[in-house]
mmCIF file of C-alpha atoms in Angstrom:
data_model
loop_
_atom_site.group_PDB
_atom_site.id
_atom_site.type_symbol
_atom_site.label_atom_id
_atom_site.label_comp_id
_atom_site.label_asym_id
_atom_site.label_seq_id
_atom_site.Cartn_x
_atom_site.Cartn_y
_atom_site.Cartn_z
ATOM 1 C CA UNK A 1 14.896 4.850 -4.140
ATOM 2 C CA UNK A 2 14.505 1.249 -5.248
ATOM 3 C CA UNK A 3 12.021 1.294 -8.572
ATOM 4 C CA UNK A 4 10.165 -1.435 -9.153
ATOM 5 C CA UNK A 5 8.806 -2.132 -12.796
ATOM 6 C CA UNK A 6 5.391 -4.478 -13.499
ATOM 7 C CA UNK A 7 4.785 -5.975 -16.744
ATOM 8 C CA UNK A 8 2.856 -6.406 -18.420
ATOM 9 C CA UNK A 9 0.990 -2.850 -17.498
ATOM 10 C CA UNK A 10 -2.443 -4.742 -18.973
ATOM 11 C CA UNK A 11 -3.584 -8.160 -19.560
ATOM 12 C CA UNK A 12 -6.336 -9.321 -21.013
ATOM 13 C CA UNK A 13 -7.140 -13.548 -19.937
ATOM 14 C CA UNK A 14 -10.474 -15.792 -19.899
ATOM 15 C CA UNK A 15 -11.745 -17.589 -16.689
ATOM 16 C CA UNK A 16 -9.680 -20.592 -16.356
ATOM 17 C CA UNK A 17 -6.411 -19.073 -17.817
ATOM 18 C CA UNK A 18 -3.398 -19.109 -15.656
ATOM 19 C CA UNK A 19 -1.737 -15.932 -15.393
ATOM 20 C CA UNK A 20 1.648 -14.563 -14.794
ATOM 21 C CA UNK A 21 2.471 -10.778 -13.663
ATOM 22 C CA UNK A 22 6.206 -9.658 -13.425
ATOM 23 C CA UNK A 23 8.122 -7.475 -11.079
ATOM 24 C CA UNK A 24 11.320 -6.155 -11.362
ATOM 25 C CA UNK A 25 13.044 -4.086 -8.418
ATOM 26 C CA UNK A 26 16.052 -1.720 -9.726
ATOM 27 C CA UNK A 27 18.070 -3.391 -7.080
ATOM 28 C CA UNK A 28 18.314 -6.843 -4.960
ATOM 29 C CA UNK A 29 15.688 -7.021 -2.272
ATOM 30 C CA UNK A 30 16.136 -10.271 -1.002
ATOM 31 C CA UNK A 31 12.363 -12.044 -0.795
ATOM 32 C CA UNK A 32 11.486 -8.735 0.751
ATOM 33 C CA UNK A 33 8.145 -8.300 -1.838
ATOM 34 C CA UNK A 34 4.850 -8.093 -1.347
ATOM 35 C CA UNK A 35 1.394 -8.595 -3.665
ATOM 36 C CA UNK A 36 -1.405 -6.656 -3.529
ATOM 37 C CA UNK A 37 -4.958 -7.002 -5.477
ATOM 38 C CA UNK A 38 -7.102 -3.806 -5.660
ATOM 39 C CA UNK A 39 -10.262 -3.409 -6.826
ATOM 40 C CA UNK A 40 -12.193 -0.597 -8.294
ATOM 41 C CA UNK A 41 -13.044 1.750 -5.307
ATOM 42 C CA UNK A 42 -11.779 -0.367 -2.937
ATOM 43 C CA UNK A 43 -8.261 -0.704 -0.913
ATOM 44 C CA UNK A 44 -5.092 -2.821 -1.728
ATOM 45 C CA UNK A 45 -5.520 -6.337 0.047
ATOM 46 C CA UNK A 46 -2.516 -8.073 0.907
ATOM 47 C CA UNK A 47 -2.135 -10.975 -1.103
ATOM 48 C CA UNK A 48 1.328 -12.582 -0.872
ATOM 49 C CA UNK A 49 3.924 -11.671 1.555
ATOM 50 C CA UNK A 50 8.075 -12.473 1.759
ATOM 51 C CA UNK A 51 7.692 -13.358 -1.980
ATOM 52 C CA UNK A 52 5.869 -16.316 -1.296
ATOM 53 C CA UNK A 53 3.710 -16.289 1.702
ATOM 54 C CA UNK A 54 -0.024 -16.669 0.992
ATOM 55 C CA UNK A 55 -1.743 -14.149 3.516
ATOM 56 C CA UNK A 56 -3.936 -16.103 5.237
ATOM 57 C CA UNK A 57 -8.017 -15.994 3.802
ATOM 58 C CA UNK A 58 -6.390 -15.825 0.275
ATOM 59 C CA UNK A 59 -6.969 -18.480 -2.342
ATOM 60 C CA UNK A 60 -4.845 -21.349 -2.921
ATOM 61 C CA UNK A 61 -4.897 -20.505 -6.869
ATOM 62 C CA UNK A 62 -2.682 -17.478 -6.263
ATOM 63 C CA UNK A 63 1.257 -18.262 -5.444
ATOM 64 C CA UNK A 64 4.514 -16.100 -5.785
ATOM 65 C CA UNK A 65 8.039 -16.857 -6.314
ATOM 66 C CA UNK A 66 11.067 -15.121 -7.135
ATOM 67 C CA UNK A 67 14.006 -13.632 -5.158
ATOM 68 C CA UNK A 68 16.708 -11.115 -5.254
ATOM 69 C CA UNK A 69 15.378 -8.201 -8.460
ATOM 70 C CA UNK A 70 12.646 -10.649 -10.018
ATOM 71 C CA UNK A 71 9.459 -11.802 -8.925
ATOM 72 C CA UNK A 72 6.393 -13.186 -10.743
ATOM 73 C CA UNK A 73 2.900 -13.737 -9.134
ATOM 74 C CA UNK A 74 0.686 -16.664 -10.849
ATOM 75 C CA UNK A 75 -2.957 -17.159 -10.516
ATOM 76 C CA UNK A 76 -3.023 -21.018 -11.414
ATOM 77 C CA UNK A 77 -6.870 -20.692 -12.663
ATOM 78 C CA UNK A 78 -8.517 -17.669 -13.074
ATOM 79 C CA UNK A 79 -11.378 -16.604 -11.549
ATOM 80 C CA UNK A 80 -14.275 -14.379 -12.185
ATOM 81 C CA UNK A 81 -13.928 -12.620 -8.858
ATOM 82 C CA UNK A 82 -9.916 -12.132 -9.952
ATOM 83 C CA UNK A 83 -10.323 -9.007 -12.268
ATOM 84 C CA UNK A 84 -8.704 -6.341 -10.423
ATOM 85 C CA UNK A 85 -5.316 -4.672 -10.723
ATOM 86 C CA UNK A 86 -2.602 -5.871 -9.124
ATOM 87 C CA UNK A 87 0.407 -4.353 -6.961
ATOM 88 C CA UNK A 88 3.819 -4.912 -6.055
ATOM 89 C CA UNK A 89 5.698 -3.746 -3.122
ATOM 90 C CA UNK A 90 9.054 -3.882 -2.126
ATOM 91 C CA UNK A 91 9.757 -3.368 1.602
ATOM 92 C CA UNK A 92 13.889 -4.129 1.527
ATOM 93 C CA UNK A 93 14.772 -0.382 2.992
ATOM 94 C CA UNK A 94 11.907 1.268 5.507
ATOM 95 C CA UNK A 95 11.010 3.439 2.640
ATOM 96 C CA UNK A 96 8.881 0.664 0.662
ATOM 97 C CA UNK A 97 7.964 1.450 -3.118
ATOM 98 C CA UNK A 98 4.816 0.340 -5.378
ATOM 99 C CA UNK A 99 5.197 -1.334 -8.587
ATOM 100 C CA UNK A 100 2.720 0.795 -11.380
ATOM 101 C CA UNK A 101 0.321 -2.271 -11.273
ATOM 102 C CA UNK A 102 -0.957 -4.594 -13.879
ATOM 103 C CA UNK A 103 -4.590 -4.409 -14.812
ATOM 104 C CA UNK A 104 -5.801 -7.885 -15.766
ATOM 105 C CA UNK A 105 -8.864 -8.031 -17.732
ATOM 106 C CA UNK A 106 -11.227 -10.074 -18.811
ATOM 107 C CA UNK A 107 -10.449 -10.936 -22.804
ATOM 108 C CA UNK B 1 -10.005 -8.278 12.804
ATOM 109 C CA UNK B 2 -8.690 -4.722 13.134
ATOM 110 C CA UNK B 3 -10.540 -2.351 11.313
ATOM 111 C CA UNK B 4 -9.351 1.255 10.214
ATOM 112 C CA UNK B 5 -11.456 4.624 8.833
ATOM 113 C CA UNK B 6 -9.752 7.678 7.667
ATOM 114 C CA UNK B 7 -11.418 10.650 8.300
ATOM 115 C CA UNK B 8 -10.789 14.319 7.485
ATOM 116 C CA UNK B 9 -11.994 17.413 5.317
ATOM 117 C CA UNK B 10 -12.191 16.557 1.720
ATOM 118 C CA UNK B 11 -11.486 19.881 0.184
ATOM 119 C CA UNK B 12 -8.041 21.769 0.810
ATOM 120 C CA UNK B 13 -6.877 24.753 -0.494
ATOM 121 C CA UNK B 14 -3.402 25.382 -1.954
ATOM 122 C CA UNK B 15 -0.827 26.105 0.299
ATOM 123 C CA UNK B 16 -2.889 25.224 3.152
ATOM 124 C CA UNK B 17 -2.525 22.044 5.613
ATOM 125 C CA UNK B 18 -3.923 18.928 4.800
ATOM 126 C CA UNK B 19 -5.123 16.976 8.134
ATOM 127 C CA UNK B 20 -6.804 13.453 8.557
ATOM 128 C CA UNK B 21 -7.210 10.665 11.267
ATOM 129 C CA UNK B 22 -7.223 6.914 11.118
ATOM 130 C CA UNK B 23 -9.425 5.752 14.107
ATOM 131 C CA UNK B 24 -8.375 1.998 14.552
ATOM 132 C CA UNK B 25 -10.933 -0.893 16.051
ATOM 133 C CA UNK B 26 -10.814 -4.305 16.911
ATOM 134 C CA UNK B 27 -7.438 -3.502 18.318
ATOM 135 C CA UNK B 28 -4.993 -2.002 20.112
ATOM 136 C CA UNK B 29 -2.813 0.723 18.145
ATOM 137 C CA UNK B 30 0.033 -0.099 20.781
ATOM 138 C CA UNK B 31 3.387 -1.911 19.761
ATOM 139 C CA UNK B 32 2.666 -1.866 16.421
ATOM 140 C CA UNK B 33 3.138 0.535 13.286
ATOM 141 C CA UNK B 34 1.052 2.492 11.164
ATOM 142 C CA UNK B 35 1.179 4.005 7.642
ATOM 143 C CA UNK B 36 0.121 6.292 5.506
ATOM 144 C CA UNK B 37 -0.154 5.856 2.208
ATOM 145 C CA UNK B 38 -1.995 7.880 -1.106
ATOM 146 C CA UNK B 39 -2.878 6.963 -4.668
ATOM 147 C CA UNK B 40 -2.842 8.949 -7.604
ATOM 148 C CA UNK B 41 -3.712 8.683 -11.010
ATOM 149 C CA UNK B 42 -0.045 10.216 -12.037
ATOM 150 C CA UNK B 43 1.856 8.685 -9.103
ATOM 151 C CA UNK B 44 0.263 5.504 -8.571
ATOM 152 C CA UNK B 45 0.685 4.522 -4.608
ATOM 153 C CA UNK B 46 3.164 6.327 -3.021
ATOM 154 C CA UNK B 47 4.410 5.514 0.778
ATOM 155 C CA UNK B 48 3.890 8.747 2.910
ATOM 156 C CA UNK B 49 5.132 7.746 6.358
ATOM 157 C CA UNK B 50 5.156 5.281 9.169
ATOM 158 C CA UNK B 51 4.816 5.839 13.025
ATOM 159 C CA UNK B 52 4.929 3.326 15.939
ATOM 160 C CA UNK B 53 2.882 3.739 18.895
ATOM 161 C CA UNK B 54 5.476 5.297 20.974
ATOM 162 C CA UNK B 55 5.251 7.976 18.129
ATOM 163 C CA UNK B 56 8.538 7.828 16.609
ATOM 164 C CA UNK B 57 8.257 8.085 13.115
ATOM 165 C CA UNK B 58 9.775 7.781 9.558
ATOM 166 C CA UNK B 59 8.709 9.860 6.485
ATOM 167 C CA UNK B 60 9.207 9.478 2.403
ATOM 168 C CA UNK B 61 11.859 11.499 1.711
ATOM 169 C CA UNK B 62 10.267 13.505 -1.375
ATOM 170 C CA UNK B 63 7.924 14.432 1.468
ATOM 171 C CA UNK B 64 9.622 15.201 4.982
ATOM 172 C CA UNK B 65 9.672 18.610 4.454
ATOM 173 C CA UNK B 66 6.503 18.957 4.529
ATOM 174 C CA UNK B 67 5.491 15.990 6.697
ATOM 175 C CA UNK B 68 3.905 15.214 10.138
ATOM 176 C CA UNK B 69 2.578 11.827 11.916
ATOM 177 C CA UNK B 70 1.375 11.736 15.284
ATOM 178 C CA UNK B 71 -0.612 8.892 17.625
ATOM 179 C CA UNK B 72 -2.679 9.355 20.084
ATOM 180 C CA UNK B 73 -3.100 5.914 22.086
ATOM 181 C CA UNK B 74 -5.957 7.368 24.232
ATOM 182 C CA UNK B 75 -8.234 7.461 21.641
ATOM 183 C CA UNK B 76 -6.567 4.611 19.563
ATOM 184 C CA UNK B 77 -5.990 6.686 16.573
ATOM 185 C CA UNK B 78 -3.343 8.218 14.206
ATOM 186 C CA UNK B 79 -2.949 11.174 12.653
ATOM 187 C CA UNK B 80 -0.997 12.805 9.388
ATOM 188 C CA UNK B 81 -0.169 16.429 8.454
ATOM 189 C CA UNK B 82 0.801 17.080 5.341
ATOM 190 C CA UNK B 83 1.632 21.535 4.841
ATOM 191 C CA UNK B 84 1.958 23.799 1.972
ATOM 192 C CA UNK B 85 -0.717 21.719 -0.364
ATOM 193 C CA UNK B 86 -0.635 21.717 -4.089
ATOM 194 C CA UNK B 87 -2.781 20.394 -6.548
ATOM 195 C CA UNK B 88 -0.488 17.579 -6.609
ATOM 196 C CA UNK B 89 -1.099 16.311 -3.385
ATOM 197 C CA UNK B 90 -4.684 15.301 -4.600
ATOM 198 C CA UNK B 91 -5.347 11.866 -4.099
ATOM 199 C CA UNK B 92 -6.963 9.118 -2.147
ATOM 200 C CA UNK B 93 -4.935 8.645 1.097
ATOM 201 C CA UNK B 94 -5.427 5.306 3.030
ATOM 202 C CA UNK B 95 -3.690 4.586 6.561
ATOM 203 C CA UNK B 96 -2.479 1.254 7.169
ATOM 204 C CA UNK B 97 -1.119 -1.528 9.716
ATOM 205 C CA UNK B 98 1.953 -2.040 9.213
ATOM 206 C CA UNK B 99 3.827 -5.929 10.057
ATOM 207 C CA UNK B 100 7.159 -6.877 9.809
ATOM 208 C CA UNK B 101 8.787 -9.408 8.181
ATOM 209 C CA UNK B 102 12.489 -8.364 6.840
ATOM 210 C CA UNK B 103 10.789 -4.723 6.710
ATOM 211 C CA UNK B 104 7.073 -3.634 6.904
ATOM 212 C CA UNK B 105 4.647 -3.685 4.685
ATOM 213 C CA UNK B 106 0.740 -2.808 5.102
ATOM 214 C CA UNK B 107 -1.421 -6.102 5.927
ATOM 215 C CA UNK B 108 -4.224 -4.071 6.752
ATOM 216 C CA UNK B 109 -5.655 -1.023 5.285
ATOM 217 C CA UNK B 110 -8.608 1.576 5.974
ATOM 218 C CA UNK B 111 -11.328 2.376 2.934
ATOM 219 C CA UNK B 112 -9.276 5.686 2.048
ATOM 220 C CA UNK B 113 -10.106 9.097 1.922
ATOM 221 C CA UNK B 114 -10.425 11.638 -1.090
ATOM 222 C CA UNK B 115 -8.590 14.898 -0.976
ATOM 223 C CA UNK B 116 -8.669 17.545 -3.427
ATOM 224 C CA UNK B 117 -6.585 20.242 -3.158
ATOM 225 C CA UNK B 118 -8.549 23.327 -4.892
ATOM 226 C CA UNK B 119 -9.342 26.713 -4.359
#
């Protein structure tokens, strides 16, 4: 199995901050990762696809980068609505794995 | 926009056979793939399986054992068998659209179902 590894598990930010979550996969996935934002109660929703790709409907403030076994998602200007947890997925091999998620709160 | 709802007993007792459907809407479930996928509070989101429309499938490999995915096209819907329950298998279980790019990952999810596996 490919792990993949989120840090930080919790951060705490103010509206306005910009924001950087981590993933690291165990192995090189190529820009096979994917970004998802969950709320309480609700379902994952695809944020950022390939590494990079905003889904469409998502806001311009969120971007990804990274290739290969590291990967960072940025939120250039937090927002009020953005206080969730947030999800990384790896889809290299058909069997895809979830990063433990980072809980952003708000400080 | 495609729209999916899990649905499915809520209450399973150990060692028995946990069954739920996805009905999908606002689209066809044909030439495309669908997921399962659960969330627990001590295994975070864990892939189950994924089945295209033809019904060919591919399961997690902690769970094929125990595993079963089926689609029925007529009634645009999906379906997932999981046997031999433990309390374990308690979680919120959410089927999916999957797209591919590279591999697949879920673009589209339903509101997920709770399943508790007690006696």
């Amino acid at each position: 199995d490919i792990q993949m590894t989120q840090s930080p598990s919790t951060l705490s930010a103010s509206v306005g901050d910009r924001v950087t979550i981590t993933c690291r996969a165990s192995q090189s996935i190529s820009l096979w990762l994917a970004w998802y934002q969950q709320k309480p109660g609700k379902a994952p929703k695809l944020l950022i696809y390939d590494a990079s790709s905003l889904q469409s409907g998502v806001p311009s403030r969120f971007s990804g980068s990274g290739s290969g076994t590291e990967f960072t998602l940025t939120i250039s200007s937090l927002q009020p609505d953005d206080f969730a947890t947030y999800y990384c997925q790896q889809y290299n091999s058909y069997f895809g794995t979830f990063g433990q998620g980072t809980k952003v709160e708000i400080k | 926009q495609v729209q999916l709802q899990e649905s499915g007993p809520g209450l399973v007792k150990p060692s028995e056979t946990l069954s739920l459907t996805c009905t999908v809407s606002g689209g066809s479930i044909s030439t495309k793939y669908w997921s399962w996928i659960r969330q627990s509070a001590g295994k975070g989101l864990e892939w189950i399986g994924r089945i295209y429309s033809t019904g060919n499938a591919n399961y997690n490999p902690s769970l094929k054992s125990r595993v079963t995915m089926s689609v029925d096209t007529s009634k645009n819907q999906f379906s997932l068998k999981l046997s031999s329950v433990t309390a374990a298998d308690t979680a919120i279980y959410y089927c999916a659209r999957d797209v591919e790019s590279g591999g697949w990952f879920p673009d589209a999810w339903g509101q997920g179902a709770l399943v508790t596996v007690s006696s």
